[in-house]
Short mmCIF file of C-alpha atoms in Angstrom, two decimals:
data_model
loop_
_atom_site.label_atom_id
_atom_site.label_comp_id
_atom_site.label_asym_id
_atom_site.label_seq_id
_atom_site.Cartn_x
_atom_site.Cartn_y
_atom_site.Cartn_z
CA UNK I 18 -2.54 6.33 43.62
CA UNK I 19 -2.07 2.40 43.46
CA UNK I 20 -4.00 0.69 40.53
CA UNK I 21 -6.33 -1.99 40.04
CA UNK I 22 -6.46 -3.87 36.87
CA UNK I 23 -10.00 -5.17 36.68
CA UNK I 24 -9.51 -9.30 36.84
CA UNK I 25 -12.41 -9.66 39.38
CA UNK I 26 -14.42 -11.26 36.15
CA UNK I 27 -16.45 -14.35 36.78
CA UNK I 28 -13.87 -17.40 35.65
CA UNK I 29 -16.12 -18.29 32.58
CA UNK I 30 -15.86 -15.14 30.59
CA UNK I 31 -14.12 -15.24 27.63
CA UNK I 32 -12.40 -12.35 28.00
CA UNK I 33 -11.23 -9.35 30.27
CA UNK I 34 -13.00 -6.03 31.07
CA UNK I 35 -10.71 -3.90 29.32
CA UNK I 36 -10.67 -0.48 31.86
CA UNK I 37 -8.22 0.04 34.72
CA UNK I 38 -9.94 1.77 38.29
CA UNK I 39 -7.46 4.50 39.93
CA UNK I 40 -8.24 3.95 43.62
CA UNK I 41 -6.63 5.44 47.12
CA UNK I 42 -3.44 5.52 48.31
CA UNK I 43 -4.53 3.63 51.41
CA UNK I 44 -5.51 -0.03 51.64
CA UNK I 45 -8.49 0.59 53.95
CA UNK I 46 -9.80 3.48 51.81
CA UNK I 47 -9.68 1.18 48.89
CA UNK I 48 -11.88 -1.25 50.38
CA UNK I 49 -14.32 1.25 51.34
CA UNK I 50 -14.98 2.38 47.61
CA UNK I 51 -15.02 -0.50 47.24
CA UNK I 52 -17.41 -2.16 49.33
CA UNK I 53 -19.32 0.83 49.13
CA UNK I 54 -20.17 -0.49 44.83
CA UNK I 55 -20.54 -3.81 44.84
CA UNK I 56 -21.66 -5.03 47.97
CA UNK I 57 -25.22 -3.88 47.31
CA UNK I 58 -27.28 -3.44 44.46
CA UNK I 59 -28.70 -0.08 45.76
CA UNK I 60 -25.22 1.59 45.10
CA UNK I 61 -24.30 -0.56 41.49
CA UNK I 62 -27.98 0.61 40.53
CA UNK I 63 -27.43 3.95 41.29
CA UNK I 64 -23.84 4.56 39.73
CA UNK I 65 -25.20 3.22 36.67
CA UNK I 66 -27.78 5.96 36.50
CA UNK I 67 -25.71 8.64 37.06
CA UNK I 68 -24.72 11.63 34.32
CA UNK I 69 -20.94 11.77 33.37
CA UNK I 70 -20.95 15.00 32.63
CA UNK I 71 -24.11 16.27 33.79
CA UNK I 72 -25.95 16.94 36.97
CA UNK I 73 -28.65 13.53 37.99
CA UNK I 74 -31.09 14.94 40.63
CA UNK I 75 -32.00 13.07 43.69
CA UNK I 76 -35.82 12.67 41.97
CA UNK I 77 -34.58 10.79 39.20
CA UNK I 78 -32.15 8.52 40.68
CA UNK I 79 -34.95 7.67 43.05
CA UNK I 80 -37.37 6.89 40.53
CA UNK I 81 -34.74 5.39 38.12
CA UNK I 82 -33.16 2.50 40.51
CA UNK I 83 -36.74 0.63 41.90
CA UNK I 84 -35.69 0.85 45.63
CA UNK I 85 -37.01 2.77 48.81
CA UNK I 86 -36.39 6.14 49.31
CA UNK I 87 -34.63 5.12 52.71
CA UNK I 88 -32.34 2.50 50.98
CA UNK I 89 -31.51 5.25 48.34
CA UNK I 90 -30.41 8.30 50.61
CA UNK I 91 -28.26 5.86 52.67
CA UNK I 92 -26.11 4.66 49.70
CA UNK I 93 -26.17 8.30 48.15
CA UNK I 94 -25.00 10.45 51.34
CA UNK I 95 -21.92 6.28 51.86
CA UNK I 96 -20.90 7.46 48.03
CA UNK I 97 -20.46 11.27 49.16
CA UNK I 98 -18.67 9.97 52.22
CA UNK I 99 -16.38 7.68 49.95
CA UNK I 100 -15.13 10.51 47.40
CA UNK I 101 -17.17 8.91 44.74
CA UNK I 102 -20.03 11.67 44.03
CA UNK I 103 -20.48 14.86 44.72
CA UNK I 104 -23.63 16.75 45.90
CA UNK I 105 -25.34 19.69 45.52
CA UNK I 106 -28.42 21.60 45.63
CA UNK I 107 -30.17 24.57 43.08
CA UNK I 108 -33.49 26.58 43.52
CA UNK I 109 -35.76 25.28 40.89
CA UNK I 110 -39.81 26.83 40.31
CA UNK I 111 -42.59 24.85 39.12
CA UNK I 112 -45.79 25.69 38.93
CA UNK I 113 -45.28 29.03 40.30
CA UNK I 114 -43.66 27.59 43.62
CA UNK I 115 -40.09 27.42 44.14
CA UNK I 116 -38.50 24.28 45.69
CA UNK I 117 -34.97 23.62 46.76
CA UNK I 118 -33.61 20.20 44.70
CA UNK I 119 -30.67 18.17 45.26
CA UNK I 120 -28.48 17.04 42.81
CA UNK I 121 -25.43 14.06 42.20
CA UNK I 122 -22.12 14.45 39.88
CA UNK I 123 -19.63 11.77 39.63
CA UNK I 124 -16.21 12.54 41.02
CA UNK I 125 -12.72 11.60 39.10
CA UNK I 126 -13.15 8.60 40.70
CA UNK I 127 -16.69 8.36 40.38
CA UNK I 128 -16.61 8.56 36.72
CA UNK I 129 -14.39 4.94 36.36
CA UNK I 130 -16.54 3.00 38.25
CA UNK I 131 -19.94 4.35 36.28
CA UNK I 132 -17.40 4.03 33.27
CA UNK I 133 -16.94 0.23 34.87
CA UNK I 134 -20.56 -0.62 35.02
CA UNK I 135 -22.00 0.79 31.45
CA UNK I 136 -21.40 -1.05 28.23
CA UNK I 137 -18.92 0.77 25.94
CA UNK I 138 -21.76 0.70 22.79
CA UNK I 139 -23.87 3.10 25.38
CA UNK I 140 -21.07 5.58 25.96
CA UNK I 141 -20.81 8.57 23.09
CA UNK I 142 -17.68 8.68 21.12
CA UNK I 143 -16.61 12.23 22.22
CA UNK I 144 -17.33 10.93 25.89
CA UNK I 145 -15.08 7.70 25.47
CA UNK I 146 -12.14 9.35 23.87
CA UNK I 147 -12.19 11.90 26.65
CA UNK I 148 -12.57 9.19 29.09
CA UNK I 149 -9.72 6.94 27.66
CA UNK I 150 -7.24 10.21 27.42
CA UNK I 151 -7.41 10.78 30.99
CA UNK I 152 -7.27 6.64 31.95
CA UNK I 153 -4.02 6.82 29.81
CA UNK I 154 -2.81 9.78 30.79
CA UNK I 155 -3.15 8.94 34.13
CA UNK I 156 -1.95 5.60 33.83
CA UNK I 157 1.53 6.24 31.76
CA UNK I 158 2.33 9.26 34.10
CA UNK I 159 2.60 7.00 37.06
CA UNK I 160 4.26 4.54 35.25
CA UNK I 161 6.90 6.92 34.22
CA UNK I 162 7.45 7.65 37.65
CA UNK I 163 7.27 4.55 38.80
CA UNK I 164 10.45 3.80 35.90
CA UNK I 165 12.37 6.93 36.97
CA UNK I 166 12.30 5.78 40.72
CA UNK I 167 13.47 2.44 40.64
CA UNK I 168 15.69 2.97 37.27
CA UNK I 169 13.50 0.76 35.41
CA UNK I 170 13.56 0.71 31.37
CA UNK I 171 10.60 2.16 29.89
CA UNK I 172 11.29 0.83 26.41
CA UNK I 173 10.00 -2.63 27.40
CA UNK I 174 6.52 -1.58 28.05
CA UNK I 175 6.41 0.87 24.92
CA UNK I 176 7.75 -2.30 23.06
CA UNK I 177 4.52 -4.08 24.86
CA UNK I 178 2.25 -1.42 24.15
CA UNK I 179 2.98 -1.21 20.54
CA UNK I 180 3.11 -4.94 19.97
CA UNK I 181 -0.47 -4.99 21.49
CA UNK I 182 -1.70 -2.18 19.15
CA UNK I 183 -0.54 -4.42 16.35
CA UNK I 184 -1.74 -7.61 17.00
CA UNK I 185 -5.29 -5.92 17.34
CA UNK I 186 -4.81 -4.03 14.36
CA UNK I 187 -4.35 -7.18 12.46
CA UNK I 188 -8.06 -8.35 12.83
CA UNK I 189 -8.88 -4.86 12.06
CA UNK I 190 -7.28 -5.19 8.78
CA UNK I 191 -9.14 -8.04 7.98
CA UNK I 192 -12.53 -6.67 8.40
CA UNK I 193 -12.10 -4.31 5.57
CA UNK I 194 -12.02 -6.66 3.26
CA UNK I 195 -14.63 -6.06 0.75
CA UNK I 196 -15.84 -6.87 -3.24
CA UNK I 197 -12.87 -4.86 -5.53
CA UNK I 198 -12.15 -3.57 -9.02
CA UNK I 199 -8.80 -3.02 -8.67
CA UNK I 200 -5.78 -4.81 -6.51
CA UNK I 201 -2.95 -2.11 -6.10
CA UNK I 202 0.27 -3.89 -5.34
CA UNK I 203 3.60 -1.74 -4.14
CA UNK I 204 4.80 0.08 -1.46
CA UNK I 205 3.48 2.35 1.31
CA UNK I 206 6.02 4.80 3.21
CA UNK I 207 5.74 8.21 5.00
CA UNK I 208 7.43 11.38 3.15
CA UNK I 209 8.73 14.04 4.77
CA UNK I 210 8.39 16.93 2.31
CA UNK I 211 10.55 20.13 2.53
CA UNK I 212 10.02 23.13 0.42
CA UNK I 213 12.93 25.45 -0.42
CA UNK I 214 13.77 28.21 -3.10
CA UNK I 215 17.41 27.10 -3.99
CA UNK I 216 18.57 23.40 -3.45
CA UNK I 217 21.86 24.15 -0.99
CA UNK I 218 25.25 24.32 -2.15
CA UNK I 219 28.08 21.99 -0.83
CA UNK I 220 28.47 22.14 2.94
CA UNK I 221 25.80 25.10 2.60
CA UNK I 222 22.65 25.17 5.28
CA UNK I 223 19.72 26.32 3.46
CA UNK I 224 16.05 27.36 5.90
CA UNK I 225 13.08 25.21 4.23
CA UNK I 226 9.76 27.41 4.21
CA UNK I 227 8.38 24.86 5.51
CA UNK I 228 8.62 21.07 6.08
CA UNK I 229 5.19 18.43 5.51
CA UNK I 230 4.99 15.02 6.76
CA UNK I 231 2.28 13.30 4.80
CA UNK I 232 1.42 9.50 4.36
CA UNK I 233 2.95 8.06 1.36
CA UNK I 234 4.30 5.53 -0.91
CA UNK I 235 3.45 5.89 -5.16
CA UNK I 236 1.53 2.29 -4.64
CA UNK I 237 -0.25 3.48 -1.76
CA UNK I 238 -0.63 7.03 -3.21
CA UNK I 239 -2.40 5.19 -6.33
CA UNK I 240 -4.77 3.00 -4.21
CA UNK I 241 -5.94 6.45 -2.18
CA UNK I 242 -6.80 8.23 -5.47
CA UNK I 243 -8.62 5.14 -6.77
CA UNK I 244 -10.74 5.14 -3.68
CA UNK I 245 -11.20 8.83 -4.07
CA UNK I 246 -12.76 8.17 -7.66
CA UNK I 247 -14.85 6.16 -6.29
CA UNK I 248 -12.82 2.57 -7.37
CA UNK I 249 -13.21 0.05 -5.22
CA UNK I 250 -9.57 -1.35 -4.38
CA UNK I 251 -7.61 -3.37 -2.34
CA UNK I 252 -4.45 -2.48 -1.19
CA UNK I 253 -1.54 -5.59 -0.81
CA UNK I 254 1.92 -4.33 0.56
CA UNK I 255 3.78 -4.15 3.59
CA UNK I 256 4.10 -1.53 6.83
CA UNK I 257 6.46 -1.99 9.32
CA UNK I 258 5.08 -2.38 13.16
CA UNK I 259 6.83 1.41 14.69
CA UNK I 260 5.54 4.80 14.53
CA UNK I 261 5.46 5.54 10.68
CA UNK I 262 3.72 1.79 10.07
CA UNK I 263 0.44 3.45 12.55
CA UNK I 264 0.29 6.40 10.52
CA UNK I 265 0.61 4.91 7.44
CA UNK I 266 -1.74 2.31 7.53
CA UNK I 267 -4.13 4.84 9.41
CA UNK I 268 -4.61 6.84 6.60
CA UNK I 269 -5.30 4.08 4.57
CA UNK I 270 -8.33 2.65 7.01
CA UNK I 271 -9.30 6.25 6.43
CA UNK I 272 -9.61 6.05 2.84
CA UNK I 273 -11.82 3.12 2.52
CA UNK I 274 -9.33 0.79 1.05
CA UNK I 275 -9.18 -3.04 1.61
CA UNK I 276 -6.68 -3.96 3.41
CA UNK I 277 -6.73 -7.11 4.23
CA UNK I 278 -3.63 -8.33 2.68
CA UNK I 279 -1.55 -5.68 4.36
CA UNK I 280 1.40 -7.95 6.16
CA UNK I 281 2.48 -6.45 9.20
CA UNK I 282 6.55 -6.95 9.84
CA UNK I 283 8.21 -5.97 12.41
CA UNK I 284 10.43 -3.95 10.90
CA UNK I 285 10.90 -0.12 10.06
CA UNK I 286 8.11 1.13 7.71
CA UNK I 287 9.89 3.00 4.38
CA UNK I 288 10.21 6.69 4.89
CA UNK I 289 11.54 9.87 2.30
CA UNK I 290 12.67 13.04 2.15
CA UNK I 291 11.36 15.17 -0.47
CA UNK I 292 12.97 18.22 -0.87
CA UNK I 293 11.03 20.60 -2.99
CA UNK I 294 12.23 23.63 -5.56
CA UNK I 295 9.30 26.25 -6.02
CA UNK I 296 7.18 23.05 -6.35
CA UNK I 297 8.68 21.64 -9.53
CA UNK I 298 12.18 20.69 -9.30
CA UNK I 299 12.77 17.64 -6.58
CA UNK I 300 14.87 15.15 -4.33
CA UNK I 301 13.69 12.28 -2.93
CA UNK I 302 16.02 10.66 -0.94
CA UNK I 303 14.92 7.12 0.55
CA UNK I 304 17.32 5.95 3.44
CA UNK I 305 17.88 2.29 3.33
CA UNK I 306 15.99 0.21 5.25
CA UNK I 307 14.95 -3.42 6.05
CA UNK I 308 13.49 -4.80 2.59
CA UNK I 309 9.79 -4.12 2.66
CA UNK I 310 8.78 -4.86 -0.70
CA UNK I 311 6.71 -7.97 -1.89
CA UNK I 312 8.55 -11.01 -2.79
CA UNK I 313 7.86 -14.56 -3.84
CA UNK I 314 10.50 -15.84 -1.74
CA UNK I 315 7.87 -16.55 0.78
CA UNK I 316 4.53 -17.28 -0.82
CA UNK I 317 2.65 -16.39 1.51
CA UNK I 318 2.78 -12.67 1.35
CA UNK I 319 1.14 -12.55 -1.94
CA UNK I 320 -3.08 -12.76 -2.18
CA UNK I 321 -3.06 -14.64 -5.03
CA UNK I 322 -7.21 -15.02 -4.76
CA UNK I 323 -7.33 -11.58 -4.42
CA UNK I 324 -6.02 -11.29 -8.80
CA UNK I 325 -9.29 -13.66 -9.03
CA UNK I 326 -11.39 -11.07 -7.52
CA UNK I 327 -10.82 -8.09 -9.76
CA UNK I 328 -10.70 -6.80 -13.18
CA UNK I 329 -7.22 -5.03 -12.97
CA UNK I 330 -4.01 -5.15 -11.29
CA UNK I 331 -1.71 -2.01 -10.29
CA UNK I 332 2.25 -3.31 -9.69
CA UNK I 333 4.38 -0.76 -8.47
CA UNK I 334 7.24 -1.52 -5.99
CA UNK I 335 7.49 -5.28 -5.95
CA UNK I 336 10.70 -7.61 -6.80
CA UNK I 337 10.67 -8.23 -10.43
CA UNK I 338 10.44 -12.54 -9.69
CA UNK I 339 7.16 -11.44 -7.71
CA UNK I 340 5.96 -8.58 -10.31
CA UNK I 341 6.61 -11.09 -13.19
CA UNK I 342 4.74 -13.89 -11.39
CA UNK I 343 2.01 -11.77 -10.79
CA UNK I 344 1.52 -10.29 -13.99
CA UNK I 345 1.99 -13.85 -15.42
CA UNK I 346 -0.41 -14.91 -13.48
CA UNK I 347 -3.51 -12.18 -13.81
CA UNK I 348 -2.75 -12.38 -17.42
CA UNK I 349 -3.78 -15.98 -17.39
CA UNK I 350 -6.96 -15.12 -15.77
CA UNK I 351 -7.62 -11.96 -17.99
CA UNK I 352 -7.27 -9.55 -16.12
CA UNK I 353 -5.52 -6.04 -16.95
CA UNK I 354 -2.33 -5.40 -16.09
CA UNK I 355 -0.80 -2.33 -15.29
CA UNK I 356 2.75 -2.08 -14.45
CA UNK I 357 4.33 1.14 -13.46
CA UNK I 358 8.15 0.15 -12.21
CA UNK I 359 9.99 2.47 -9.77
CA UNK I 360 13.51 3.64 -10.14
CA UNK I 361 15.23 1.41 -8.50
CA UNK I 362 13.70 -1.58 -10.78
CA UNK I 363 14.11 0.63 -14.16
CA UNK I 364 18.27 0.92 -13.34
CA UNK I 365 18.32 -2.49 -13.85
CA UNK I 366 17.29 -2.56 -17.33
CA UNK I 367 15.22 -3.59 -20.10
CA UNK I 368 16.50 -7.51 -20.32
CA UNK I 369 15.74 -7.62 -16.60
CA UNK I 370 12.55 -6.36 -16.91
CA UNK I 371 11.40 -8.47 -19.68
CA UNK I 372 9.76 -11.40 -18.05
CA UNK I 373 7.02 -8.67 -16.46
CA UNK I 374 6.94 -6.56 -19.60
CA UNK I 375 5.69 -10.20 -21.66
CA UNK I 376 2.30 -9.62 -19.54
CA UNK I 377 1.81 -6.32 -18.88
CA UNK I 378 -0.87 -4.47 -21.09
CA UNK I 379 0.20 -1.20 -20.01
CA UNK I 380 3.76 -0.26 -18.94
CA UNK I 381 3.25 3.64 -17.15
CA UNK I 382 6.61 5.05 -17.13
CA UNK I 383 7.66 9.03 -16.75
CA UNK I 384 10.70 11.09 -19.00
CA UNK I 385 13.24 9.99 -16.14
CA UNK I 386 12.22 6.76 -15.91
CA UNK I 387 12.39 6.30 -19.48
CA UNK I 388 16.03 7.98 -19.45
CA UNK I 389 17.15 5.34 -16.93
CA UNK I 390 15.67 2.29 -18.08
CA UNK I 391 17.23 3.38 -21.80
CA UNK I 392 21.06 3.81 -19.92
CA UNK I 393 20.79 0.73 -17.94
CA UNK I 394 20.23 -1.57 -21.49
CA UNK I 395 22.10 -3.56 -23.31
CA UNK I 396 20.72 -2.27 -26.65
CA UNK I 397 19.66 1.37 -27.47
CA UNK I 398 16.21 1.10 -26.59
CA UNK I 399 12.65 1.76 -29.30
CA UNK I 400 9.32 2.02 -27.97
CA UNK I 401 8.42 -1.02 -30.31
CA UNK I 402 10.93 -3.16 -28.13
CA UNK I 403 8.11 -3.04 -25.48
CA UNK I 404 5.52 -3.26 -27.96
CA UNK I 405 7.09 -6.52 -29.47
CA UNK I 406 7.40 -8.34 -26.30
CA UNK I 407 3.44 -7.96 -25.29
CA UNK I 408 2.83 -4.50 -23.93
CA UNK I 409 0.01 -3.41 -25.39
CA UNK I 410 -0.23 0.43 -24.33
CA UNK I 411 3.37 2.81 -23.76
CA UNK I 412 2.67 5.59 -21.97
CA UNK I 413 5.35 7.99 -20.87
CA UNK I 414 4.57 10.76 -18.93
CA UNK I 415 6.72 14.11 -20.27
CA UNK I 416 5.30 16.95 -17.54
CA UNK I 417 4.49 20.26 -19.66
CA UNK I 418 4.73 18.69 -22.85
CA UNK I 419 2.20 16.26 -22.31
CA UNK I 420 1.99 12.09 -22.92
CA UNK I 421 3.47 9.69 -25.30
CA UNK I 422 1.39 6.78 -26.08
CA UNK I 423 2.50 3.99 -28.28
CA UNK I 424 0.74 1.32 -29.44
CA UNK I 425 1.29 -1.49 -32.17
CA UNK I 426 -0.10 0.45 -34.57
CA UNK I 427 0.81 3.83 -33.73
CA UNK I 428 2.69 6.49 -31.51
CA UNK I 429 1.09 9.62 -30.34
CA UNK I 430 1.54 12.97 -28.15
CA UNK I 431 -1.76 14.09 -26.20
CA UNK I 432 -0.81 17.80 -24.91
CA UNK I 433 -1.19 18.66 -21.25
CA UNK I 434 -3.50 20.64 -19.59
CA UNK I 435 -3.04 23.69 -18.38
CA UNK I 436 -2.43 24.29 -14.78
CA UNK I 437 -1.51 26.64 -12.30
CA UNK I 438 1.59 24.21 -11.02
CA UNK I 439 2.35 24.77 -7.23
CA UNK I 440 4.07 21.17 -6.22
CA UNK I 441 4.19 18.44 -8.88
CA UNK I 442 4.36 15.48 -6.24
CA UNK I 443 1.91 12.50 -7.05
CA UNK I 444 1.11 13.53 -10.25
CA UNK I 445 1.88 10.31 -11.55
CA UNK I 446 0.34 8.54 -8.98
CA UNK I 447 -2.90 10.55 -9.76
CA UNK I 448 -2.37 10.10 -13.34
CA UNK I 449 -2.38 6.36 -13.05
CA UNK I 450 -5.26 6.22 -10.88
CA UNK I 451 -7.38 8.38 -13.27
CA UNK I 452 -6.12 6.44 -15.80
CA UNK I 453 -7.31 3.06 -15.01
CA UNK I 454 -10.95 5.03 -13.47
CA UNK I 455 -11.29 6.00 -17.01
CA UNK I 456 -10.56 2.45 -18.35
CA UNK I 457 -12.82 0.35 -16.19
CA UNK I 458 -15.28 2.80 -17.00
CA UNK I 459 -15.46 1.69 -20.46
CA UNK I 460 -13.29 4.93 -21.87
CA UNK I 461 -11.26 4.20 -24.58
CA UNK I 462 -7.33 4.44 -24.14
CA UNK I 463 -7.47 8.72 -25.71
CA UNK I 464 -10.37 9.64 -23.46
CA UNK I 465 -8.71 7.50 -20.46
CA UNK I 466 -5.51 10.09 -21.66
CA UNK I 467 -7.12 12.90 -21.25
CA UNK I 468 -8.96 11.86 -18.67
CA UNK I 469 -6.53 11.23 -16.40
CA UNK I 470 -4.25 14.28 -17.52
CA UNK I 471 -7.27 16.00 -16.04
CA UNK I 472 -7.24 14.73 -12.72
CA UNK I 473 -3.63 15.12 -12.64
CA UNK I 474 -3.58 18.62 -13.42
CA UNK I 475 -5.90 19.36 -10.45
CA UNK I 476 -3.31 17.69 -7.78
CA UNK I 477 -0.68 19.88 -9.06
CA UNK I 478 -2.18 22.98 -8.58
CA UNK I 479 -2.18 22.33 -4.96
CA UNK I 480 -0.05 21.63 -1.96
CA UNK I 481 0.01 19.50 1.33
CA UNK I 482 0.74 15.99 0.45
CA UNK I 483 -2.47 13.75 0.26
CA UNK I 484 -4.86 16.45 0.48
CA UNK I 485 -4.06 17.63 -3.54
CA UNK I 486 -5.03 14.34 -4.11
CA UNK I 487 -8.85 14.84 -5.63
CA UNK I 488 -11.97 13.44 -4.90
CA UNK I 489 -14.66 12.54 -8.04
CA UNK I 490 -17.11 15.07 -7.37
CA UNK I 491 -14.33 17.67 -8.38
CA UNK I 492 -14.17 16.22 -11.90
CA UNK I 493 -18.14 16.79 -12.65
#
């Protein structure tokens, strides 16, 4: 099969019909489909009244297109001729009588050109995606072929294919923007998560029971739980424009989140491998890639309208000179400040950290985190250093025996819940989202505690990335 990419638009459109007709081999049998559509408005009005799936009688078509009977059965009996319908007949009764009724299906071909001549908004979704399968399907097969047989490199229209996906994607992106609570800034990535019962030895080969690959990313992990209590957030980060970057940012159009300050790079999205020990000893083990986090080094890539907009701000995976800007920045508008640093950022120390720590009201670190961030300093490190240099709220994270919170005017341990543990991945990422659902909601900083220790303890009582994360309706 040759095809036809559909450029026979009038000159003044504004833009192209987007489907792509398979038609004969042969020249001549090309221009007899054809001529046999649009050279009269019998056959166009009849191909646009014919069932894609279904049987359309002779009757109806009859009735449905305004023309003669004559004019009708000539066109019908040209487009069985042609290859582009097929006919039939069944016995029907009516009224006690039985009659003998013709009826019309579109052929493979057929079905593009009625596909050609209706407007997508009056085409079913299950229909369309079944239609646009087989058009692709169809299409890429042949062009493989076609690549194969005259050594031509594939790659380059892959590479087109994908650069086309993002470009439209873009606009998408900026159509969910929408009124928000809370701005989540940070990282998005794709995790790979692998489930063993003994980590393996030197030069040993250990069998996973089973390996995951779930959307990720503690940022974007945050902004998903937010949105499935019911926060309305925006989402500001960046994905890379390859494989990982379309299901990443897929599963965050899913979730309801605004992302219209996503920046699209083309580079490689972040990825990790999370290796799992009867769910509660880990690895992660993040391969180096093309920096992806936000910076100031180009100001564009930061929303700063968007820190206008809402009531609090979530920084997780951002250079410090953009985290401390930003925090520096929502604290002169009033606005809350969360800051929850990575690992990377904490093994660089307190003194490093300072300039964000001067605006953040509350600094969300775990046990390990607190471990590194109290190596990595020049001084041995007090939870009233963080106190003293304007964080208002301390809270470190400690697993089964529950969460420190210090304040100025006090330290305390709130106990965990009890749980059924089966994989303790997210569960600070939950934590911090039902932490700042409690806060906005007016909870003070012990119910926001326990609070969000409750949410928490229902991820980790579950497996399969994402889906432990919980919805609100589980929490009432």
């Amino acid at each position: 099969m040759k095809y036809i990419s559909m450029l026979c638009m009038c000159f003044f459109m504004s833009e192209l019909w987007p489907w792509i007709i398979p038609l004969p081999a042969k020249t001549d049998e090309q221009y007899q489909v054809l001529t046999s559509i649009f050279s009269s408005k019998v056959a166009t009005s009849i191909v646009k009244c014919i069932r894609l799936y279904d049987k359309t009688y002779q009757k109806e078509i009859i009735g449905a297109t305004g023309f003669s009977k004559k004019a009708v059965l000539n066109v019908l009996n040209r487009l069985v001729k042609f290859n582009i319908l097929n006919e039939g007949t069944e016995r029907v009764e009516r009224n006690g009588r039985k009659y003998w009724v013709k009826w019309y299906t579109p052929t493979f071909l057929g079905k593009w050109l009625i596909l050609l001549l209706t407007p997508i908004e009056k085409i079913n979704r299950e229909d369309l995606h079944e239609i646009l399968s087989n058009l692709f399907n169809l299409y890429a097969t042949s062009l493989a072929k076609l690549c194969l047989k005259l050594n031509m490199d594939f790659n380059q229209y892959y590479v087109s294919l994908n650069k086309a996906y993002f470009n439209e994607l873009s606009k998408v992106l900026m159509n969910t923007k929408k009124h928000c609570s809370v701005a989540v800034f940070g990282s998005s990535a794709l995790d790979y998560i692998i489930s063993l019962d003994e980590f393996p030895k030197s030069d040993e080969v250990r069998i996973g029971r089973e390996i995951s690959i779930s959307p990720g990313g503690s940022s974007a992990n945050v902004a998903v739980a937010l949105s499935r209590l019911k926060v309305p957030t925006a989402f500001i980060g960046k994905i890379g424009s390859d494989d990982i970057g379309r299901i990443v940012i897929k599963s965050l159009i899913n979730e309801g989140i605004d992302l219209s300050s996503v920046i699209i790079e083309d580079k490689r999205t972040p990825y990790a491998i999370v290796v799992i020990k009867n769910g509660f000893d880990k690895r992660i083990i993040v391969p180096l890639s093309d920096n992806m986090c936000l910076s100031i080094s180009n100001p564009s890539e930061i929303n700063w309208s968007i820190v206008d907009e809402v009531k609090l701000i979530y920084i997780g995976e951002v250079f410090i000179e953009a985290a401390s800007a930003l925090s520096s920045y929502a604290r002169s508008k009033d606005k809350i400040v969360v800051y929850r640093p990575s690992t990377p950022f904490l093994n660089m120390g307190f003194e490093k950290l300072k300039p964000v720590f001067e605006n953040t009201d509350i600094l969300i670190t775990n046990m390990y985190g607190w471990s590194l961030i109290c190596k990595s300093s020049c001084k041995k490190l007090r939870y009233d250093d963080f106190i003293s240099v304007g964080v208002k709220y301390l809270i470190i994270t400690k697993g089964g025996d529950g969460v420190d919170v210090a304040t100025e005017n006090y330290v305390k341990t709130f106990p965990s819940i009890k749980a059924n543990i089966v994989d303790t991945s997210y569960a600070g990422d939950v934590f911090s989202a039902g932490l700042i659902k409690a806060l906005l909601d007016g909870s003070s900083i012990d119910e926001a505690i326990n609070y969000a220790s409750r949410v928490s303890a229902i991820s980790i009582s579950r497996t399969g990335g994402r889906s432990k994360i919980p919805f609100l309706e589980e929490l009432t």
